Amino acid sequence: MKNNKTRFGLIAVIVIVLIGVFGISQYNGLAKKEQSVESQWSQVENVMQRRADLVPNLVNSVKGSMQQEQKVFGDIAKAREAYGSANNDSDKIKASQELDQSVGTLINVINENYPELKSNDNVQTLMTQLEGTENRISVERKRYNDVVKEYNEQVVSFPKNIFANMMGLGKKDYFKADPTASTVPSVNFDNSTSTSSGK
């Protein structure tokens, strides 16, 4: 009888230890996935911040020669201010997309209506840097979404979903490109208002 109790106690301890090891493994796996998401989001933010920092240089280089484009410059200033004061990831994404559209308008106007600015070495360098930054944002956004996909699959699959709930972890949002961000507005030079060419 004593042997049976000892054996049962030993089995119970082994089961508890195995459950503990399994739980720790699941916890660590989910924590690493969450850290990967946060790390990749930081990469996205770094590139978006670089773009936000480049924009004033381009604006300052062309502003004096583009007096009738005050609305374009105003839109860029508002978008940069919104990005700088964003309190969460969702607001940053929205402000970044508004900045995309405003900068796209400026570059479009320079290309179509200001050939002398387009041929200016400083302006050309800044436009090339902005274009490169836009490409890096696309790359980092894709990487972020890939990491989010892996993470989301983990937090909804059994048995990890049990541990995810215990840890307070939920699904993360994807960084979706705004469909209007790729639509460059056309500019009406008579009254300096802009309308989206996609509407």
Coordinates of N, CA and C in Angstrom, one line a residue:
M1 N 0.8 -1.2 0.0 CA 0.0 0.0 0.0 C 0.9 1.3 0.0
K2 N 1.9 1.2 0.9 CA 2.8 2.4 0.9 C 3.5 2.5 -0.4
N3 N 3.9 1.4 -1.0 CA 4.6 1.5 -2.3 C 3.7 2.1 -3.4
N4 N 2.4 1.8 -3.4 CA 1.5 2.3 -4.3 C 1.3 3.8 -4.1
K5 N 1.3 4.3 -2.9 CA 1.2 5.7 -2.6 C 2.4 6.4 -3.1
T6 N 3.6 5.8 -2.8 CA 4.9 6.4 -3.3 C 4.9 6.5 -4.8
R7 N 4.5 5.4 -5.5 CA 4.5 5.4 -6.9 C 3.6 6.4 -7.5
F8 N 2.4 6.5 -6.9 CA 1.4 7.5 -7.4 C 1.9 8.9 -7.2
G9 N 2.5 9.1 -6.0 CA 3.1 10.5 -5.7 C 4.2 10.8 -6.7
L10 N 5.0 9.8 -7.0 CA 6.1 10.1 -8.0 C 5.6 10.4 -9.4
I11 N 4.6 9.6 -9.8 CA 3.9 9.8 -11.1 C 3.3 11.2 -11.1
A12 N 2.6 11.6 -10.0 CA 2.0 12.9 -10.0 C 3.0 14.0 -10.1
V13 N 4.2 13.9 -9.4 CA 5.2 14.9 -9.5 C 5.8 15.0 -10.9
I14 N 6.0 13.8 -11.5 CA 6.5 13.8 -12.9 C 5.5 14.5 -13.8
V15 N 4.2 14.2 -13.7 CA 3.2 14.8 -14.5 C 3.2 16.3 -14.3
I16 N 3.3 16.7 -13.1 CA 3.3 18.2 -12.8 C 4.5 18.9 -13.4
V17 N 5.7 18.2 -13.2 CA 6.9 18.7 -13.8 C 6.8 18.8 -15.3
L18 N 6.3 17.8 -16.0 CA 6.1 17.8 -17.4 C 5.2 18.9 -17.9
I19 N 4.1 19.0 -17.2 CA 3.1 20.1 -17.5 C 3.8 21.5 -17.3
G20 N 4.6 21.6 -16.3 CA 5.3 22.9 -16.0 C 6.3 23.2 -17.1
V21 N 7.1 22.1 -17.5 CA 8.1 22.3 -18.6 C 7.4 22.7 -19.9
F22 N 6.3 22.0 -20.2 CA 5.5 22.3 -21.4 C 4.9 23.7 -21.4
G23 N 4.4 24.1 -20.2 CA 3.8 25.4 -20.1 C 4.9 26.5 -20.3
I24 N 6.1 26.3 -19.7 CA 7.2 27.2 -19.8 C 7.6 27.3 -21.3
S25 N 7.7 26.2 -21.9 CA 8.1 26.1 -23.4 C 7.1 26.9 -24.2
Q26 N 5.8 26.7 -23.9 CA 4.7 27.5 -24.7 C 4.8 29.0 -24.4
Y27 N 5.0 29.3 -23.1 CA 5.1 30.7 -22.8 C 6.3 31.4 -23.5
N28 N 7.5 30.7 -23.4 CA 8.7 31.3 -24.0 C 8.5 31.4 -25.5
G29 N 7.9 30.4 -26.2 CA 7.6 30.5 -27.6 C 6.8 31.7 -28.0
L30 N 5.7 31.9 -27.2 CA 4.8 33.0 -27.5 C 5.5 34.3 -27.2
A31 N 6.2 34.4 -26.1 CA 6.9 35.6 -25.8 C 7.9 36.0 -26.9
K32 N 8.6 35.0 -27.4 CA 9.6 35.3 -28.5 C 8.9 35.8 -29.8
K33 N 7.7 35.2 -30.1 CA 7.0 35.6 -31.3 C 6.5 37.1 -31.1
E34 N 6.0 37.4 -29.8 CA 5.6 38.7 -29.6 C 6.8 39.7 -29.7
Q35 N 7.9 39.3 -29.2 CA 9.1 40.2 -29.3 C 9.5 40.4 -30.8
S36 N 9.4 39.3 -31.6 CA 9.7 39.4 -33.0 C 8.7 40.5 -33.7
V37 N 7.5 40.4 -33.3 CA 6.5 41.4 -33.9 C 6.9 42.8 -33.5
E38 N 7.2 43.0 -32.2 CA 7.6 44.3 -31.7 C 8.9 44.8 -32.4
S39 N 9.9 43.9 -32.5 CA 11.1 44.3 -33.1 C 10.9 44.7 -34.6
Q40 N 10.1 43.9 -35.3 CA 9.9 44.2 -36.7 C 9.1 45.5 -36.9
W41 N 8.2 45.8 -35.9 CA 7.4 47.0 -36.0 C 8.4 48.2 -35.8
S42 N 9.4 48.0 -34.9 CA 10.4 49.1 -34.7 C 11.1 49.4 -36.0
Q43 N 11.4 48.3 -36.8 CA 12.1 48.5 -38.1 C 11.2 49.4 -39.0
V44 N 9.9 49.1 -39.0 CA 8.9 49.9 -39.8 C 9.0 51.3 -39.4
E45 N 8.9 51.5 -38.0 CA 8.9 52.9 -37.5 C 10.2 53.6 -37.8
N46 N 11.3 52.9 -37.8 CA 12.6 53.6 -38.1 C 12.6 54.1 -39.5
V47 N 12.1 53.3 -40.5 CA 12.1 53.7 -41.9 C 11.0 54.8 -42.1
M48 N 9.9 54.7 -41.4 CA 8.9 55.8 -41.6 C 9.4 57.1 -41.0
Q49 N 10.2 57.0 -39.9 CA 10.7 58.2 -39.3 C 11.8 58.8 -40.2
R50 N 12.6 58.0 -40.8 CA 13.6 58.5 -41.8 C 12.9 59.3 -42.9
R51 N 11.8 58.7 -43.4 CA 11.0 59.4 -44.5 C 10.5 60.7 -43.9
A52 N 10.0 60.7 -42.7 CA 9.4 62.0 -42.1 C 10.5 63.0 -41.9
D53 N 11.7 62.6 -41.6 CA 12.9 63.5 -41.5 C 13.4 64.0 -42.8
L54 N 13.3 63.2 -43.9 CA 13.7 63.7 -45.2 C 12.8 64.7 -45.8
V55 N 11.5 64.6 -45.5 CA 10.5 65.5 -46.2 C 10.8 67.0 -46.0
P56 N 11.1 67.5 -44.8 CA 11.4 68.9 -44.7 C 12.5 69.4 -45.5
N57 N 13.6 68.5 -45.7 CA 14.7 68.9 -46.6 C 14.2 69.2 -48.0
L58 N 13.4 68.2 -48.5 CA 12.9 68.4 -49.9 C 12.0 69.6 -49.9
V59 N 11.1 69.8 -49.0 CA 10.2 71.0 -49.0 C 11.0 72.3 -49.0
N60 N 12.0 72.4 -48.1 CA 12.8 73.6 -48.0 C 13.6 73.8 -49.3
S61 N 14.0 72.8 -50.0 CA 14.7 72.9 -51.3 C 13.9 73.5 -52.4
V62 N 12.6 73.2 -52.4 CA 11.7 73.6 -53.5 C 10.7 74.7 -53.2
K63 N 10.5 75.0 -51.9 CA 9.4 75.9 -51.5 C 9.5 77.2 -52.2
G64 N 10.7 77.8 -52.2 CA 10.8 79.1 -52.8 C 10.4 79.2 -54.2
S65 N 10.6 78.2 -55.0 CA 10.3 78.2 -56.4 C 8.8 77.7 -56.7
M66 N 8.1 77.4 -55.6 CA 6.8 76.8 -55.9 C 5.7 77.6 -55.0
Q67 N 5.7 78.9 -55.2 CA 4.8 79.7 -54.3 C 3.3 79.3 -54.4
Q68 N 2.9 78.8 -55.6 CA 1.5 78.5 -55.8 C 1.1 77.2 -55.2
E69 N 2.0 76.5 -54.6 CA 1.7 75.1 -54.1 C 1.6 75.1 -52.6
Q70 N 1.1 76.2 -52.0 CA 1.0 76.3 -50.5 C 0.1 75.2 -49.9
K71 N -0.9 74.8 -50.6 CA -1.8 73.7 -50.1 C -1.0 72.4 -50.0
V72 N -0.2 72.1 -51.0 CA 0.6 70.9 -50.9 C 1.6 70.9 -49.7
F73 N 2.2 72.1 -49.5 CA 3.1 72.2 -48.3 C 2.4 72.1 -47.0
G74 N 1.2 72.7 -47.0 CA 0.3 72.7 -45.8 C -0.1 71.3 -45.5
D75 N -0.5 70.5 -46.5 CA -0.8 69.1 -46.3 C 0.3 68.3 -45.7
I76 N 1.5 68.5 -46.3 CA 2.7 67.8 -45.8 C 3.0 68.2 -44.3
A77 N 2.9 69.5 -44.0 CA 3.2 69.9 -42.6 C 2.2 69.3 -41.6
K78 N 0.9 69.2 -42.0 CA -0.1 68.6 -41.2 C 0.1 67.1 -41.0
A79 N 0.5 66.4 -42.1 CA 0.7 65.0 -42.0 C 2.0 64.7 -41.1
R80 N 3.0 65.5 -41.2 CA 4.2 65.3 -40.4 C 3.9 65.6 -38.9
E81 N 3.1 66.6 -38.7 CA 2.7 66.9 -37.3 C 1.8 65.7 -36.7
A82 N 0.9 65.2 -37.5 CA 0.1 64.1 -37.1 C 1.0 62.9 -36.8
Y83 N 2.0 62.6 -37.6 CA 2.9 61.5 -37.4 C 3.6 61.7 -36.1
G84 N 4.2 62.9 -35.9 CA 5.0 63.2 -34.7 C 4.2 63.1 -33.4
S85 N 2.9 63.4 -33.5 CA 2.0 63.3 -32.2 C 1.2 62.1 -32.1
A86 N 1.4 61.1 -33.0 CA 0.6 59.9 -32.9 C 0.9 59.1 -31.6
N87 N -0.1 58.7 -31.0 CA 0.1 58.0 -29.7 C 0.1 56.5 -29.7
N88 N -0.3 55.9 -30.9 CA -0.4 54.5 -31.0 C 0.0 54.1 -32.4
D89 N 0.1 52.8 -32.6 CA 0.6 52.3 -33.9 C -0.5 52.6 -35.0
S90 N -1.7 52.5 -34.7 CA -2.8 52.7 -35.7 C -2.7 54.2 -36.2
D91 N -2.6 55.1 -35.2 CA -2.5 56.5 -35.6 C -1.2 56.8 -36.4
K92 N -0.1 56.1 -36.1 CA 1.1 56.3 -36.9 C 1.0 55.8 -38.3
I93 N 0.3 54.7 -38.4 CA 0.1 54.1 -39.8 C -0.8 55.1 -40.6
K94 N -1.8 55.6 -40.0 CA -2.7 56.6 -40.7 C -2.0 57.8 -41.1
A95 N -1.2 58.4 -40.2 CA -0.4 59.6 -40.5 C 0.6 59.3 -41.5
S96 N 1.2 58.2 -41.5 CA 2.2 57.8 -42.5 C 1.6 57.7 -43.8
Q97 N 0.4 57.2 -43.9 CA -0.2 57.1 -45.2 C -0.6 58.5 -45.8
E98 N -1.0 59.4 -44.9 CA -1.3 60.7 -45.3 C 0.0 61.4 -45.8
L99 N 1.1 61.2 -45.1 CA 2.3 61.7 -45.5 C 2.8 61.2 -46.9
D100 N 2.5 59.9 -47.1 CA 2.8 59.2 -48.4 C 2.1 60.0 -49.5
Q101 N 0.8 60.2 -49.3 CA 0.0 60.9 -50.3 C 0.5 62.3 -50.6
S102 N 0.8 63.0 -49.5 CA 1.2 64.4 -49.7 C 2.5 64.5 -50.4
V103 N 3.5 63.7 -50.0 CA 4.8 63.7 -50.6 C 4.7 63.2 -52.1
G104 N 3.8 62.2 -52.3 CA 3.6 61.8 -53.7 C 3.0 62.9 -54.6
T105 N 2.2 63.8 -54.0 CA 1.6 64.9 -54.7 C 2.8 65.9 -55.1
L106 N 3.6 66.2 -54.1 CA 4.7 67.1 -54.3 C 5.7 66.6 -55.4
I107 N 6.0 65.3 -55.3 CA 7.0 64.8 -56.3 C 6.3 64.8 -57.7
N108 N 5.0 64.5 -57.7 CA 4.3 64.5 -59.0 C 4.3 65.9 -59.6
V109 N 4.1 66.9 -58.8 CA 4.0 68.3 -59.2 C 5.4 68.8 -59.7
I110 N 6.5 68.4 -59.0 CA 7.8 68.7 -59.4 C 8.1 68.1 -60.7
N111 N 7.8 66.8 -60.9 CA 8.1 66.1 -62.1 C 7.4 66.7 -63.3
E112 N 6.1 67.1 -63.1 CA 5.3 67.5 -64.2 C 5.5 69.0 -64.5
N113 N 5.7 69.8 -63.5 CA 5.6 71.3 -63.7 C 6.9 72.1 -63.4
Y114 N 7.9 71.5 -62.8 CA 9.1 72.2 -62.5 C 10.3 71.5 -62.9
P115 N 10.5 71.4 -64.2 CA 11.7 70.7 -64.7 C 13.0 71.2 -64.2
E116 N 13.1 72.5 -63.9 CA 14.3 73.1 -63.4 C 14.6 72.7 -62.0
L117 N 13.6 72.4 -61.2 CA 13.8 71.8 -59.9 C 14.2 70.4 -60.0
K118 N 13.5 69.7 -60.9 CA 13.8 68.2 -61.0 C 15.3 68.0 -61.4
S119 N 15.8 69.0 -62.2 CA 17.2 68.8 -62.6 C 18.2 69.3 -61.6
N120 N 17.7 70.0 -60.5 CA 18.6 70.4 -59.4 C 19.2 69.2 -58.7
D121 N 20.5 69.2 -58.5 CA 21.2 68.1 -57.9 C 20.7 67.8 -56.5
N122 N 20.5 68.8 -55.7 CA 20.1 68.6 -54.3 C 18.6 68.0 -54.3
V123 N 17.8 68.6 -55.1 CA 16.4 68.1 -55.2 C 16.4 66.7 -55.7
Q124 N 17.2 66.4 -56.7 CA 17.2 65.0 -57.3 C 17.7 64.0 -56.2
T125 N 18.7 64.4 -55.5 CA 19.2 63.5 -54.4 C 18.2 63.2 -53.4
L126 N 17.5 64.3 -52.9 CA 16.4 64.1 -51.9 C 15.3 63.2 -52.4
M127 N 14.9 63.5 -53.7 CA 13.8 62.7 -54.3 C 14.2 61.2 -54.4
T128 N 15.5 61.0 -54.7 CA 16.0 59.6 -54.8 C 16.0 58.9 -53.4
Q129 N 16.5 59.7 -52.4 CA 16.5 59.2 -51.1 C 15.0 58.9 -50.6
L130 N 14.1 59.7 -50.9 CA 12.7 59.5 -50.5 C 12.2 58.2 -51.2
E131 N 12.5 58.1 -52.5 CA 12.0 56.9 -53.2 C 12.6 55.6 -52.6
G132 N 13.9 55.7 -52.3 CA 14.5 54.5 -51.6 C 13.9 54.2 -50.3
T133 N 13.5 55.3 -49.6 CA 12.9 55.1 -48.3 C 11.5 54.5 -48.4
E134 N 10.8 54.9 -49.4 CA 9.5 54.3 -49.7 C 9.6 52.8 -50.0
N135 N 10.6 52.5 -50.8 CA 10.8 51.1 -51.1 C 11.2 50.3 -49.8
R136 N 12.0 50.9 -48.9 CA 12.3 50.2 -47.7 C 11.1 50.0 -46.8
I137 N 10.2 51.1 -46.8 CA 9.0 50.9 -46.0 C 8.1 49.8 -46.5
S138 N 8.1 49.6 -47.8 CA 7.3 48.5 -48.4 C 7.9 47.1 -48.0
V139 N 9.2 47.1 -48.0 CA 9.9 45.8 -47.6 C 9.7 45.5 -46.1
E140 N 9.9 46.5 -45.3 CA 9.7 46.3 -43.8 C 8.2 46.0 -43.5
R141 N 7.3 46.7 -44.2 CA 5.9 46.4 -44.0 C 5.6 44.9 -44.3
K142 N 6.1 44.4 -45.4 CA 5.9 43.0 -45.7 C 6.5 42.1 -44.7
R143 N 7.7 42.4 -44.2 CA 8.4 41.6 -43.2 C 7.6 41.6 -41.9
Y144 N 7.1 42.8 -41.5 CA 6.2 42.9 -40.3 C 5.0 42.1 -40.5
N145 N 4.3 42.1 -41.6 CA 3.1 41.4 -41.8 C 3.4 39.9 -41.8
D146 N 4.6 39.4 -42.3 CA 4.9 38.0 -42.2 C 5.1 37.6 -40.8
V147 N 5.7 38.4 -40.0 CA 6.0 38.1 -38.6 C 4.6 38.1 -37.8
V148 N 3.7 39.0 -38.1 CA 2.4 39.1 -37.5 C 1.6 37.8 -37.9
K149 N 1.7 37.4 -39.1 CA 1.0 36.2 -39.5 C 1.4 35.0 -38.7
E150 N 2.8 34.8 -38.5 CA 3.3 33.7 -37.7 C 2.8 33.8 -36.3
Y151 N 2.8 35.0 -35.7 CA 2.4 35.2 -34.3 C 0.9 34.9 -34.2
N152 N 0.1 35.4 -35.1 CA -1.4 35.2 -35.0 C -1.7 33.7 -35.1
E153 N -1.0 33.0 -36.0 CA -1.2 31.6 -36.1 C -1.0 30.9 -34.8
Q154 N 0.1 31.3 -34.1 CA 0.4 30.7 -32.8 C -0.6 31.0 -31.7
V155 N -1.1 32.2 -31.6 CA -2.0 32.6 -30.5 C -3.4 32.0 -30.7
V156 N -3.7 31.5 -31.9 CA -5.1 30.9 -32.0 C -5.1 29.4 -32.1
S157 N -3.9 28.8 -32.2 CA -3.8 27.4 -32.3 C -3.7 26.7 -30.9
F158 N -4.4 25.6 -30.8 CA -4.4 24.8 -29.6 C -3.1 24.0 -29.5
P159 N -2.4 23.9 -28.3 CA -2.9 24.5 -27.0 C -2.3 25.8 -26.7
K160 N -1.6 26.4 -27.6 CA -1.0 27.7 -27.4 C -2.0 28.8 -27.1
N161 N -3.2 28.7 -27.6 CA -4.2 29.7 -27.4 C -4.6 29.8 -25.9
I162 N -4.5 28.7 -25.2 CA -4.8 28.6 -23.8 C -3.7 29.5 -23.0
F163 N -2.5 29.3 -23.4 CA -1.4 30.1 -22.7 C -1.4 31.5 -23.2
A164 N -1.8 31.8 -24.4 CA -1.9 33.1 -24.9 C -3.0 33.9 -24.1
N165 N -4.1 33.2 -23.9 CA -5.2 33.9 -23.1 C -4.7 34.2 -21.7
M166 N -4.0 33.2 -21.1 CA -3.4 33.4 -19.7 C -2.5 34.5 -19.7
M167 N -1.7 34.7 -20.8 CA -0.7 35.8 -20.8 C -1.3 37.1 -21.3
G168 N -2.6 37.1 -21.7 CA -3.2 38.3 -22.1 C -2.8 38.7 -23.5
L169 N -2.4 37.7 -24.3 CA -2.0 38.0 -25.7 C -3.1 37.8 -26.7
G170 N -3.3 38.7 -27.6 CA -4.3 38.5 -28.6 C -3.7 38.7 -30.0
K171 N -4.5 38.6 -31.0 CA -4.0 38.8 -32.4 C -3.6 40.2 -32.6
K172 N -2.6 40.3 -33.5 CA -2.0 41.7 -33.8 C -2.6 42.1 -35.2
D173 N -2.7 43.4 -35.4 CA -3.2 43.9 -36.7 C -2.1 43.9 -37.7
Y174 N -2.5 43.6 -38.9 CA -1.6 43.7 -40.1 C -1.4 45.2 -40.4
F175 N -0.3 45.5 -41.0 CA -0.1 46.9 -41.5 C -0.5 46.9 -43.0
K176 N -1.8 47.3 -43.2 CA -2.4 47.3 -44.5 C -2.1 48.6 -45.2
A177 N -1.7 48.6 -46.4 CA -1.5 49.8 -47.2 C -2.9 50.4 -47.5
D178 N -3.0 51.7 -47.3 CA -4.2 52.4 -47.7 C -4.4 52.4 -49.2
P179 N -5.5 51.9 -49.7 CA -5.7 51.9 -51.2 C -5.5 53.3 -51.8
T180 N -5.9 54.3 -51.1 CA -5.8 55.7 -51.7 C -4.4 56.2 -51.6
A181 N -3.5 55.6 -50.9 CA -2.1 56.1 -50.8 C -1.4 56.0 -52.1
S182 N -1.8 55.0 -53.0 CA -1.1 54.9 -54.3 C -1.8 55.8 -55.3
T183 N -2.8 56.5 -55.0 CA -3.5 57.4 -55.9 C -3.0 58.8 -55.7
V184 N -2.1 59.3 -56.6 CA -1.5 60.6 -56.4 C -2.5 61.6 -56.9
P185 N -2.9 62.6 -56.0 CA -3.9 63.6 -56.4 C -3.3 64.5 -57.5
S186 N -4.2 65.0 -58.3 CA -3.8 66.0 -59.3 C -4.0 67.4 -58.6
V187 N -3.2 68.4 -59.1 CA -3.3 69.7 -58.5 C -3.8 70.7 -59.4
N188 N -4.8 71.5 -59.0 CA -5.4 72.6 -59.8 C -4.6 73.8 -59.5
F189 N -3.9 74.3 -60.5 CA -3.0 75.5 -60.3 C -3.7 76.8 -60.2
D190 N -5.0 76.8 -60.6 CA -5.8 78.1 -60.6 C -6.1 78.5 -59.2
N191 N -6.5 77.5 -58.3 CA -6.9 77.9 -57.0 C -6.1 77.1 -55.9
S192 N -5.1 76.4 -56.3 CA -4.2 75.7 -55.4 C -5.0 74.7 -54.5
T193 N -6.1 74.1 -55.1 CA -6.7 73.0 -54.4 C -6.4 71.7 -55.0
S194 N -6.4 70.6 -54.3 CA -6.1 69.3 -54.9 C -7.3 68.4 -54.8
T195 N -7.4 67.6 -55.8 CA -8.5 66.5 -55.8 C -7.8 65.2 -56.2
S196 N -8.4 64.2 -55.6 CA -7.8 62.8 -55.9 C -8.2 62.4 -57.3
S197 N -7.2 61.9 -58.0 CA -7.5 61.5 -59.4 C -8.2 60.2 -59.4
G198 N -8.3 59.5 -58.2 CA -9.0 58.3 -58.1 C -10.5 58.4 -57.8
K199 N -11.0 59.7 -57.7 CA -12.4 59.9 -57.3 C -13.1 60.5 -58.5

